[in-house]
Short mmCIF file of C-alpha atoms in Angstrom, two decimals:
data_model
loop_
_atom_site.label_atom_id
_atom_site.label_comp_id
_atom_site.label_asym_id
_atom_site.label_seq_id
_atom_site.Cartn_x
_atom_site.Cartn_y
_atom_site.Cartn_z
CA MET A 1 -47.36 43.32 58.62
CA SER A 2 -50.73 42.06 57.68
CA ARG A 3 -51.72 38.51 56.79
CA GLY A 4 -53.22 39.79 53.34
CA LYS A 5 -49.75 41.58 52.58
CA LYS A 6 -47.67 38.71 53.31
CA LEU A 7 -49.95 36.30 50.78
CA GLY A 8 -49.60 39.11 48.19
CA ILE A 9 -45.68 39.25 48.68
CA LEU A 10 -45.53 35.48 48.63
CA GLY A 11 -47.86 35.38 45.38
CA GLY A 12 -45.62 37.56 43.60
CA ILE A 13 -42.53 35.76 44.38
CA LEU A 14 -44.27 32.58 43.11
CA LEU A 15 -44.91 34.57 39.85
CA VAL A 16 -41.38 35.77 39.39
CA ALA A 17 -40.18 32.10 39.85
CA ILE A 18 -42.85 30.65 37.31
CA LEU A 19 -41.74 32.83 34.88
CA ALA A 20 -38.13 32.38 35.49
CA LEU A 21 -38.85 28.49 34.94
CA MET A 22 -40.78 29.47 31.98
CA LEU A 23 -37.87 31.51 30.68
CA ILE A 24 -35.21 28.78 31.44
CA SER A 25 -37.38 25.99 29.92
CA GLN A 26 -37.88 28.00 26.69
CA ARG A 27 -34.20 28.72 26.36
CA THR A 28 -33.28 24.97 27.07
CA ASP A 29 -35.60 23.82 24.39
CA GLN A 30 -34.05 26.25 22.14
CA ARG A 31 -30.74 25.08 22.84
CA GLU A 32 -31.82 21.54 22.31
CA ASN A 33 -33.44 22.34 19.11
CA GLU A 34 -30.08 23.93 17.78
CA GLU A 35 -27.99 21.21 19.10
CA GLU A 36 -30.42 18.27 17.44
CA GLY A 37 -31.98 20.56 14.86
CA THR A 38 -35.48 20.32 13.43
CA GLU A 39 -36.55 18.42 10.28
CA ILE A 40 -37.03 21.29 7.60
CA LEU A 41 -37.26 19.00 4.39
CA THR A 42 -38.00 15.36 3.79
CA ILE A 43 -37.50 14.00 0.35
CA PRO A 44 -38.72 10.38 -0.43
CA VAL A 45 -35.42 9.16 -1.96
CA GLU A 46 -36.86 6.00 -3.22
CA LYS A 47 -38.82 8.11 -5.66
CA ILE A 48 -35.79 10.19 -6.78
CA THR A 49 -35.66 9.94 -10.80
CA SER A 50 -33.07 12.72 -11.35
CA VAL A 51 -30.57 14.59 -9.58
CA ALA A 52 -28.49 17.66 -10.53
CA TRP A 53 -26.15 19.88 -9.22
CA GLU A 54 -23.82 22.81 -9.90
CA TYR A 55 -20.44 22.80 -8.62
CA GLU A 56 -17.20 24.65 -9.41
CA GLY A 57 -18.60 25.38 -13.15
CA GLU A 58 -19.67 22.20 -13.80
CA ASP A 59 -23.28 21.50 -14.39
CA LEU A 60 -23.91 17.54 -13.57
CA ARG A 61 -27.20 15.64 -14.24
CA PHE A 62 -28.08 12.04 -13.83
CA VAL A 63 -31.22 10.35 -14.62
CA LYS A 64 -31.99 6.80 -13.07
CA HIS A 65 -32.79 4.02 -15.50
CA GLY A 66 -33.99 0.75 -13.56
CA ASP A 67 -30.96 0.32 -10.80
CA THR A 68 -28.54 2.27 -12.68
CA TRP A 69 -27.85 5.90 -13.24
CA VAL A 70 -26.85 7.57 -16.60
CA CYS A 71 -25.83 10.87 -17.87
CA PRO A 72 -28.30 12.17 -20.21
CA GLY A 73 -26.29 12.99 -23.57
CA GLN A 74 -23.49 10.79 -22.54
CA GLU A 75 -25.01 7.57 -21.88
CA SER A 76 -21.45 5.79 -22.26
CA PHE A 77 -20.41 7.76 -19.20
CA PRO A 78 -19.44 5.23 -16.66
CA VAL A 79 -21.25 6.46 -13.35
CA ASP A 80 -20.70 5.11 -10.35
CA SER A 81 -24.24 4.10 -9.30
CA SER A 82 -23.39 2.76 -5.81
CA LEU A 83 -21.90 6.18 -4.98
CA LEU A 84 -24.47 8.29 -6.30
CA GLU A 85 -27.14 6.04 -4.41
CA THR A 86 -25.00 6.73 -1.22
CA MET A 87 -25.09 10.67 -2.01
CA ILE A 88 -28.99 10.55 -2.48
CA SER A 89 -29.48 8.76 0.71
CA GLN A 90 -28.43 11.67 2.74
CA LEU A 91 -31.36 13.60 1.39
CA GLU A 92 -34.05 11.84 3.11
CA SER A 93 -34.02 14.05 6.23
CA ILE A 94 -32.57 17.44 5.95
CA ARG A 95 -32.43 19.24 9.33
CA ALA A 96 -32.11 23.01 10.35
CA TYR A 97 -30.19 23.68 13.39
CA LYS A 98 -30.78 27.62 13.19
CA GLU A 99 -33.03 29.57 11.03
CA ILE A 100 -31.71 32.93 9.98
CA SER A 101 -34.04 35.89 10.02
CA GLY A 102 -33.46 39.09 7.94
CA ASN A 103 -32.15 37.26 5.04
CA ASP A 104 -32.10 39.91 2.42
CA HIS A 105 -28.31 39.62 1.73
CA LEU A 106 -27.87 36.29 0.71
CA ALA A 107 -24.51 36.93 -0.69
CA ASP A 108 -23.38 37.30 2.76
CA TYR A 109 -24.16 33.77 3.34
CA GLY A 110 -22.74 32.31 -0.05
CA LEU A 111 -26.19 31.74 -1.32
CA ASP A 112 -25.99 34.25 -4.19
CA PRO A 113 -24.33 32.69 -6.03
CA ALA A 114 -24.45 29.70 -4.31
CA VAL A 115 -21.26 27.52 -3.32
CA LEU A 116 -23.49 24.43 -4.68
CA THR A 117 -26.99 24.22 -5.98
CA LEU A 118 -28.86 20.73 -5.84
CA THR A 119 -32.14 19.88 -7.77
CA VAL A 120 -33.80 16.67 -7.11
CA SER A 121 -36.74 15.27 -9.06
CA ALA A 122 -38.91 12.74 -6.84
CA ASP A 123 -42.55 13.35 -6.34
CA ARG A 124 -41.90 16.89 -6.93
CA ASP A 125 -39.02 19.19 -7.73
CA TYR A 126 -36.86 20.52 -5.04
CA THR A 127 -34.00 22.80 -5.12
CA ILE A 128 -31.79 23.72 -2.44
CA ARG A 129 -28.88 26.00 -2.34
CA PHE A 130 -25.82 25.49 -0.08
CA GLY A 131 -23.50 28.26 0.94
CA ASN A 132 -20.58 29.32 3.26
CA GLU A 133 -19.42 27.41 6.23
CA ASN A 134 -20.17 28.79 9.66
CA ASP A 135 -17.06 29.54 11.39
CA LEU A 136 -18.27 28.73 14.77
CA ASP A 137 -19.63 25.29 14.43
CA GLY A 138 -18.85 24.11 10.97
CA GLN A 139 -22.42 24.04 9.58
CA VAL A 140 -23.06 25.66 6.28
CA TYR A 141 -25.83 28.04 5.14
CA ALA A 142 -28.74 26.45 3.02
CA LEU A 143 -31.86 28.22 1.48
CA TRP A 144 -34.99 26.03 0.71
CA ASP A 145 -38.18 27.52 0.07
CA GLY A 146 -37.37 31.15 0.88
CA THR A 147 -35.82 30.03 4.32
CA VAL A 148 -32.30 30.52 5.39
CA PHE A 149 -30.84 28.11 7.81
CA LEU A 150 -27.75 26.20 9.11
CA THR A 151 -27.44 22.52 8.44
CA ASP A 152 -24.98 19.92 8.42
CA SER A 153 -21.75 20.46 6.33
CA SER A 154 -21.76 16.72 5.48
CA LEU A 155 -24.84 17.23 3.10
CA ARG A 156 -22.70 19.78 1.01
CA ALA A 157 -19.62 17.69 1.16
CA GLN A 158 -21.54 14.78 -0.46
CA PHE A 159 -22.50 16.68 -3.61
CA SER A 160 -19.18 18.88 -3.91
CA LYS A 161 -18.12 16.48 -6.44
CA ARG A 162 -16.86 16.93 -9.90
CA ALA A 163 -17.92 14.70 -12.89
CA LEU A 164 -14.41 12.84 -12.55
CA GLU A 165 -15.48 11.74 -9.11
CA LEU A 166 -18.36 10.00 -10.17
CA VAL A 167 -16.82 7.74 -12.78
CA GLN A 168 -16.96 4.27 -11.85
CA GLN A 169 -13.40 3.01 -11.32
CA GLU A 170 -12.11 -0.32 -12.44
CA VAL A 171 -11.64 -2.92 -9.94
CA ILE A 172 -8.04 -4.02 -9.00
CA PRO A 173 -8.04 -7.74 -8.04
CA ALA A 174 -6.67 -9.18 -4.77
CA LEU A 175 -2.81 -9.35 -5.39
CA ASP A 176 -1.93 -10.96 -2.05
CA THR A 177 -0.76 -14.20 -3.85
CA ILE A 178 1.57 -13.21 -6.46
CA GLN A 179 3.34 -15.94 -8.49
CA SER A 180 5.17 -13.66 -10.58
CA VAL A 181 6.25 -10.08 -11.76
CA GLU A 182 7.76 -8.79 -14.82
CA ILE A 183 8.83 -4.97 -14.87
CA ARG A 184 9.29 -3.30 -18.53
CA ARG A 185 11.08 -0.21 -18.29
CA GLU A 186 13.43 1.72 -20.61
CA GLY A 187 14.30 -1.21 -22.50
CA GLU A 188 15.02 -3.74 -19.74
CA VAL A 189 12.82 -6.21 -18.14
CA LEU A 190 13.07 -7.31 -14.36
CA ASN A 191 11.67 -10.45 -13.54
CA LEU A 192 10.72 -12.01 -10.13
CA GLU A 193 9.25 -15.39 -9.47
CA TYR A 194 7.91 -16.92 -6.51
CA ASP A 195 8.85 -20.71 -6.03
CA ASP A 196 8.73 -22.67 -2.46
CA SER A 197 9.46 -25.93 -3.87
CA GLY A 198 12.99 -25.70 -2.73
CA GLU A 199 14.07 -27.35 -6.02
CA ARG A 200 15.61 -24.17 -7.61
CA THR A 201 17.80 -22.92 -4.50
CA TYR A 202 20.10 -24.39 -2.44
CA SER A 203 18.28 -23.18 0.79
CA LYS A 204 14.57 -23.22 1.61
CA GLU A 205 15.05 -19.92 2.92
CA TYR A 206 14.83 -18.58 -0.52
CA VAL A 207 11.33 -18.67 -2.13
CA TRP A 208 11.85 -15.66 -4.60
CA LEU A 209 13.81 -15.95 -7.63
CA GLY A 210 15.29 -13.27 -10.24
CA SER A 211 16.93 -13.24 -13.23
CA TYR A 212 20.31 -11.88 -13.27
CA GLY A 213 23.15 -11.69 -15.92
CA GLY A 214 21.53 -14.85 -17.64
CA SER A 215 21.20 -16.62 -14.51
CA THR A 216 18.60 -17.38 -11.87
CA VAL A 217 19.41 -16.00 -8.63
CA PRO A 218 17.65 -16.39 -5.15
CA LEU A 219 16.22 -13.16 -3.57
CA ASP A 220 16.13 -11.79 -0.04
CA SER A 221 12.52 -12.81 0.89
CA GLU A 222 11.98 -9.73 3.39
CA GLU A 223 13.68 -7.32 0.69
CA THR A 224 11.47 -8.73 -2.27
CA GLU A 225 8.24 -8.58 -0.15
CA THR A 226 8.73 -5.30 0.92
CA PHE A 227 9.28 -4.31 -2.71
CA LEU A 228 6.07 -6.19 -3.55
CA SER A 229 4.08 -4.55 -1.03
CA ASN A 230 3.78 -1.34 -3.51
CA VAL A 231 2.04 -3.60 -5.90
CA LYS A 232 0.05 -5.64 -3.55
CA THR A 233 -1.48 -2.48 -1.90
CA LEU A 234 -2.41 -0.92 -5.07
CA ARG A 235 -5.30 1.56 -4.64
CA TRP A 236 -6.77 4.36 -6.88
CA THR A 237 -6.50 7.54 -4.81
CA GLY A 238 -8.57 9.31 -7.59
CA THR A 239 -9.63 9.45 -11.28
CA ALA A 240 -7.42 11.91 -13.29
CA ALA A 241 -9.04 11.69 -16.62
CA TYR A 242 -11.88 10.27 -18.60
CA PRO A 243 -11.91 9.54 -21.40
CA ALA A 244 -8.34 9.10 -22.08
CA ASP A 245 -7.23 10.25 -25.48
CA SER A 246 -3.77 10.67 -26.72
CA GLY A 247 -3.52 14.08 -25.55
CA GLU A 248 -4.30 12.99 -21.88
CA LEU A 249 -1.90 10.00 -22.30
CA SER A 250 0.70 12.34 -23.30
CA GLU A 251 0.06 14.97 -20.70
CA TYR A 252 0.23 12.12 -17.82
CA GLY A 253 3.31 10.29 -19.24
CA LEU A 254 1.40 7.23 -20.22
CA GLN A 255 1.95 7.89 -24.07
CA GLU A 256 5.37 6.22 -23.28
CA PRO A 257 4.94 4.74 -19.92
CA SER A 258 7.80 4.96 -17.32
CA ALA A 259 7.37 1.47 -16.54
CA GLN A 260 4.81 -1.56 -17.25
CA ILE A 261 4.14 -4.09 -14.40
CA ASN A 262 2.64 -7.43 -15.42
CA VAL A 263 1.62 -9.68 -12.34
CA ARG A 264 0.49 -13.11 -12.51
CA TYR A 265 -1.36 -14.05 -9.27
CA ARG A 266 -3.74 -16.59 -7.95
CA ASP A 267 -7.41 -15.32 -7.15
CA GLU A 268 -9.47 -16.41 -4.06
CA ASP A 269 -10.35 -19.88 -6.09
CA GLY A 270 -6.81 -20.45 -6.51
CA LYS A 271 -6.83 -19.99 -10.16
CA THR A 272 -4.12 -18.07 -11.85
CA ASP A 273 -4.68 -14.58 -13.58
CA ASP A 274 -2.88 -11.64 -14.99
CA PHE A 275 -3.25 -7.84 -14.22
CA SER A 276 -1.15 -5.22 -15.89
CA ILE A 277 -0.67 -1.46 -14.84
CA LEU A 278 1.10 1.10 -16.68
CA ILE A 279 3.00 4.00 -14.90
CA GLY A 280 3.02 7.47 -16.20
CA SER A 281 4.62 10.90 -14.60
CA GLU A 282 4.72 11.92 -10.96
CA THR A 283 2.14 14.39 -9.83
CA ASP A 284 3.01 17.69 -7.66
CA SER A 285 1.27 16.28 -4.82
CA GLY A 286 3.31 13.14 -4.60
CA GLU A 287 1.37 10.75 -6.36
CA CYS A 288 1.74 9.44 -9.97
CA TYR A 289 -0.46 8.58 -12.84
CA VAL A 290 -1.35 4.88 -13.81
CA MET A 291 -3.88 3.01 -15.93
CA ILE A 292 -4.75 -0.41 -17.02
CA PRO A 293 -3.57 -1.13 -20.57
CA GLY A 294 -6.37 -0.60 -22.91
CA SER A 295 -8.29 1.44 -20.58
CA ASP A 296 -10.16 4.58 -21.06
CA ARG A 297 -9.69 5.77 -17.58
CA ILE A 298 -6.30 7.33 -15.92
CA TYR A 299 -6.03 7.14 -12.06
CA ARG A 300 -3.85 8.54 -9.18
CA THR A 301 -1.90 6.49 -6.77
CA GLY A 302 0.91 6.67 -4.31
CA ALA A 303 4.16 7.70 -5.99
CA SER A 304 6.12 4.88 -4.11
CA LEU A 305 4.99 2.35 -6.62
CA ARG A 306 6.62 4.47 -9.49
CA GLU A 307 9.76 4.89 -7.62
CA ALA A 308 10.08 1.21 -6.83
CA ALA A 309 9.22 0.10 -10.41
CA ILE A 310 11.51 2.39 -12.32
CA SER A 311 14.58 2.17 -9.73
CA THR A 312 14.63 -1.20 -8.30
CA THR A 313 17.13 -3.79 -9.41
CA VAL A 314 17.65 -7.57 -8.87
CA GLU A 315 21.03 -6.65 -7.03
CA ASP A 316 19.01 -4.55 -4.70
CA LEU A 317 16.84 -7.73 -3.85
CA MET A 318 19.38 -9.96 -3.73
CA PRO A 319 20.65 -11.09 0.02
CA ARG A 320 23.20 -9.26 1.71
CA LYS A 321 23.80 -12.37 3.78
CA ILE A 322 26.30 -14.30 1.69
CA LEU A 323 25.58 -18.26 3.02
CA SER A 324 22.63 -19.49 4.30
CA VAL A 325 23.12 -23.22 4.45
CA ASP A 326 21.62 -25.92 6.52
CA TRP A 327 24.80 -27.42 7.86
CA ASP A 328 22.81 -30.86 8.41
CA SER A 329 22.47 -31.16 4.66
CA VAL A 330 26.43 -31.16 4.26
CA LYS A 331 27.83 -34.49 4.36
CA SER A 332 31.65 -33.44 3.76
CA MET A 333 33.52 -30.56 2.83
CA VAL A 334 36.83 -29.44 1.51
CA VAL A 335 38.48 -26.39 2.91
CA SER A 336 41.50 -24.92 0.82
CA LEU A 337 43.63 -22.17 2.51
CA GLY A 338 47.38 -21.28 2.77
CA GLY A 339 48.05 -23.67 0.01
CA LYS A 340 46.69 -26.61 1.84
CA ASP A 341 43.36 -28.67 1.45
CA PHE A 342 41.43 -30.02 4.43
CA SER A 343 39.10 -32.81 4.12
CA LEU A 344 36.13 -32.78 6.45
CA SER A 345 33.17 -35.11 6.95
CA ARG A 346 30.22 -35.28 9.43
CA ASN A 347 30.75 -36.72 12.70
CA GLU A 348 27.77 -39.09 12.21
CA GLY A 349 26.94 -40.45 15.75
CA GLY A 350 30.09 -39.33 17.09
CA ASP A 351 29.18 -36.09 18.72
CA LYS A 352 28.94 -36.00 22.44
CA ILE A 353 25.26 -35.35 23.67
CA GLU A 354 26.37 -32.06 25.40
CA ASP A 355 28.13 -30.87 22.24
CA ALA A 356 24.91 -31.29 20.30
CA GLN A 357 22.93 -29.40 23.21
CA LYS A 358 25.17 -26.57 22.83
CA GLY A 359 24.90 -26.57 19.05
CA LYS A 360 28.45 -27.48 18.50
CA GLN A 361 29.52 -28.22 15.03
CA ILE A 362 32.06 -31.26 15.49
CA TRP A 363 33.58 -32.48 12.31
CA LYS A 364 35.86 -35.48 11.29
CA ASN A 365 39.26 -34.22 10.22
CA ASP A 366 40.59 -36.76 7.63
CA ASP A 367 44.05 -35.31 8.08
CA LYS A 368 44.29 -35.34 11.83
CA LYS A 369 42.56 -38.72 12.06
CA GLY A 370 40.38 -37.41 14.83
CA THR A 371 37.83 -34.65 15.05
CA THR A 372 37.86 -30.70 14.85
CA ASP A 373 35.58 -28.16 16.30
CA LEU A 374 34.31 -26.01 13.54
CA THR A 375 31.61 -24.00 15.40
CA GLU A 376 33.30 -20.68 15.74
CA ALA A 377 34.50 -20.88 12.11
CA LEU A 378 31.01 -21.85 10.50
CA ASN A 379 29.19 -19.26 12.73
CA ALA A 380 31.67 -16.52 11.16
CA LEU A 381 31.24 -17.64 7.73
CA ALA A 382 27.05 -17.63 8.19
CA ALA A 383 27.41 -14.24 9.64
CA MET A 384 29.36 -12.83 6.63
CA GLN A 385 27.60 -10.07 4.85
CA GLY A 386 28.68 -8.07 1.66
CA GLU A 387 27.42 -5.70 -1.21
CA VAL A 388 26.13 -7.63 -4.15
CA ARG A 389 27.95 -6.68 -7.52
CA MET A 390 28.30 -8.05 -10.70
CA ALA A 391 30.68 -11.04 -11.61
CA GLU A 392 34.33 -9.97 -11.45
CA ALA A 393 37.44 -12.40 -11.52
CA SER A 394 39.47 -12.45 -8.25
CA ARG A 395 43.11 -11.75 -8.93
CA GLN A 396 43.92 -14.43 -6.36
CA VAL A 397 42.12 -17.29 -4.34
CA LEU A 398 42.54 -16.67 -0.42
CA PHE A 399 39.97 -19.19 0.75
CA SER A 400 37.57 -21.78 -0.84
CA LEU A 401 35.17 -24.12 0.64
CA THR A 402 33.65 -26.92 -1.22
CA MET A 403 30.48 -28.56 0.28
CA GLU A 404 29.02 -31.84 -0.51
CA ARG A 405 25.36 -32.12 0.34
CA ASN A 406 22.90 -34.94 0.46
CA THR A 407 20.09 -32.83 -1.38
CA ALA A 408 19.04 -33.40 -4.99
CA ASN A 409 19.28 -29.72 -5.78
CA TYR A 410 22.38 -28.15 -5.66
CA PRO A 411 24.29 -31.22 -4.23
CA GLN A 412 27.53 -29.07 -4.36
CA LEU A 413 28.35 -25.53 -3.39
CA ILE A 414 31.56 -23.90 -3.76
CA LEU A 415 32.36 -20.89 -1.70
CA VAL A 416 35.29 -18.73 -2.93
CA ILE A 417 37.07 -15.63 -1.30
CA GLY A 418 39.34 -13.89 -3.44
CA GLU A 419 41.40 -10.58 -3.58
CA GLY A 420 39.52 -7.62 -5.32
CA GLU A 421 40.37 -4.01 -6.04
CA ASP A 422 41.21 -1.14 -3.41
CA GLY A 423 41.79 -3.63 -0.49
CA GLU A 424 38.38 -5.34 -0.77
CA CYS A 425 37.67 -9.06 -1.35
CA ILE A 426 35.14 -10.92 -3.75
CA VAL A 427 33.07 -13.61 -2.37
CA SER A 428 31.20 -15.97 -4.65
CA ILE A 429 29.04 -19.07 -4.58
CA ASN A 430 29.03 -21.50 -7.55
CA ASP A 431 30.62 -18.58 -9.52
CA THR A 432 27.19 -17.16 -10.15
CA GLN A 433 26.54 -14.95 -7.20
CA PHE A 434 29.16 -12.27 -6.08
CA TRP A 435 29.60 -9.64 -3.25
CA THR A 436 32.44 -7.58 -2.06
CA VAL A 437 33.37 -7.67 1.64
CA ASP A 438 35.92 -5.59 3.31
CA ARG A 439 39.33 -7.34 3.84
CA GLU A 440 39.03 -7.09 7.39
CA THR A 441 35.94 -9.34 7.44
CA ALA A 442 37.25 -11.63 4.86
CA ASP A 443 40.46 -11.97 6.96
CA ALA A 444 38.56 -12.68 10.15
CA VAL A 445 36.78 -15.67 8.71
CA ILE A 446 39.87 -17.11 7.13
CA ASP A 447 41.84 -17.01 10.22
CA GLN A 448 39.08 -18.71 12.19
CA PHE A 449 39.18 -21.40 9.90
CA GLN A 450 42.97 -21.55 10.18
CA LYS A 451 42.71 -21.48 13.85
CA SER A 452 40.24 -24.33 14.12
CA LEU A 453 41.85 -26.44 11.62
CA THR A 454 45.80 -26.34 12.75
CA GLN A 455 45.35 -26.17 16.55
#
């Protein structure tokens, strides 16, 4: 082969390679443009004076007055200006990820009629139509200045809002530090009060108090905090109605609320303030309707708040553990069982070091003129749990423990175990708190004291 032919072949190969590289580069640039998009429209958002859109049969229009937005003809409409500003900020740069040619059939893209039509006034008027979502990449079709293109779906989502979603929602205060809660429902009132002074209960373990049968009783802290978490985490999940007239109040169960919750709390500055909420009916989607008394707005929130408010009783919050006493506060006690009284007093300074280290409870026994190991008996008593119940007289007292304490509050505690009905026993403390326990549990405690005191 001659040298000229060889050069010709090499030149041809080189030309083909160059063309291939150009084609690859062109396709790469096209893919990158499709992935990153090209800016098809820039709107000077700082100059926007009005914004309007049509969505789900609603025509919305808002005009800027100073730093706030108003609804023309409905100036009293409480526009959430902050939310609207966030929505508008997304218009600064609109990108096209792909331009669609042959766009004679706009209906095929959901653009005639459009899913959403947006009109903005700034340095000029801009009208953008948004259509259907592309099934392949989740982008949406849009129409601007005669060009159909694919753009980010979040832009359509920003303005896919009805008037209620633009209502400025009222602020819920931080309710982390609740002092008291009053729940009014169907002619009854549930009162809960926080008091960690230790002056109103016999144990510092109890910091919540409840009104029960005309008395104030300690509540289980964990159960009460779980109940109050429904109040502390109150959040609006949406605005259900504005303005709320008598028709809406009746429709959403707020003409005659299921419950009213009145909360007294401390704000961030430590000042005491009050907050109230009315609870209406439950929605079909597992929420409930609520509103602030005197407000013109009805909201939705989680249905757990409604369930807790209408069904929780003081009995539900009272401790299942019957006795929570610091035995170091007890200076003497009298145990009555089997028709006999046993007098015991603290063995001050008389316990062996190894007994104290093992957490043993060694008490002076006045009848034996010696000491008695009550560790197992007191542990059994402290572990006893029951079901809270209304006061009911026992048919026969089986066991009683009278504790004299070195405390200013509740210097005397009297625990009584008596026979109840259906083989159960009734346990009471100071004749103000009552539990039922099964006979087997009660007998186990009584037998343990019998064993410790008579061995």
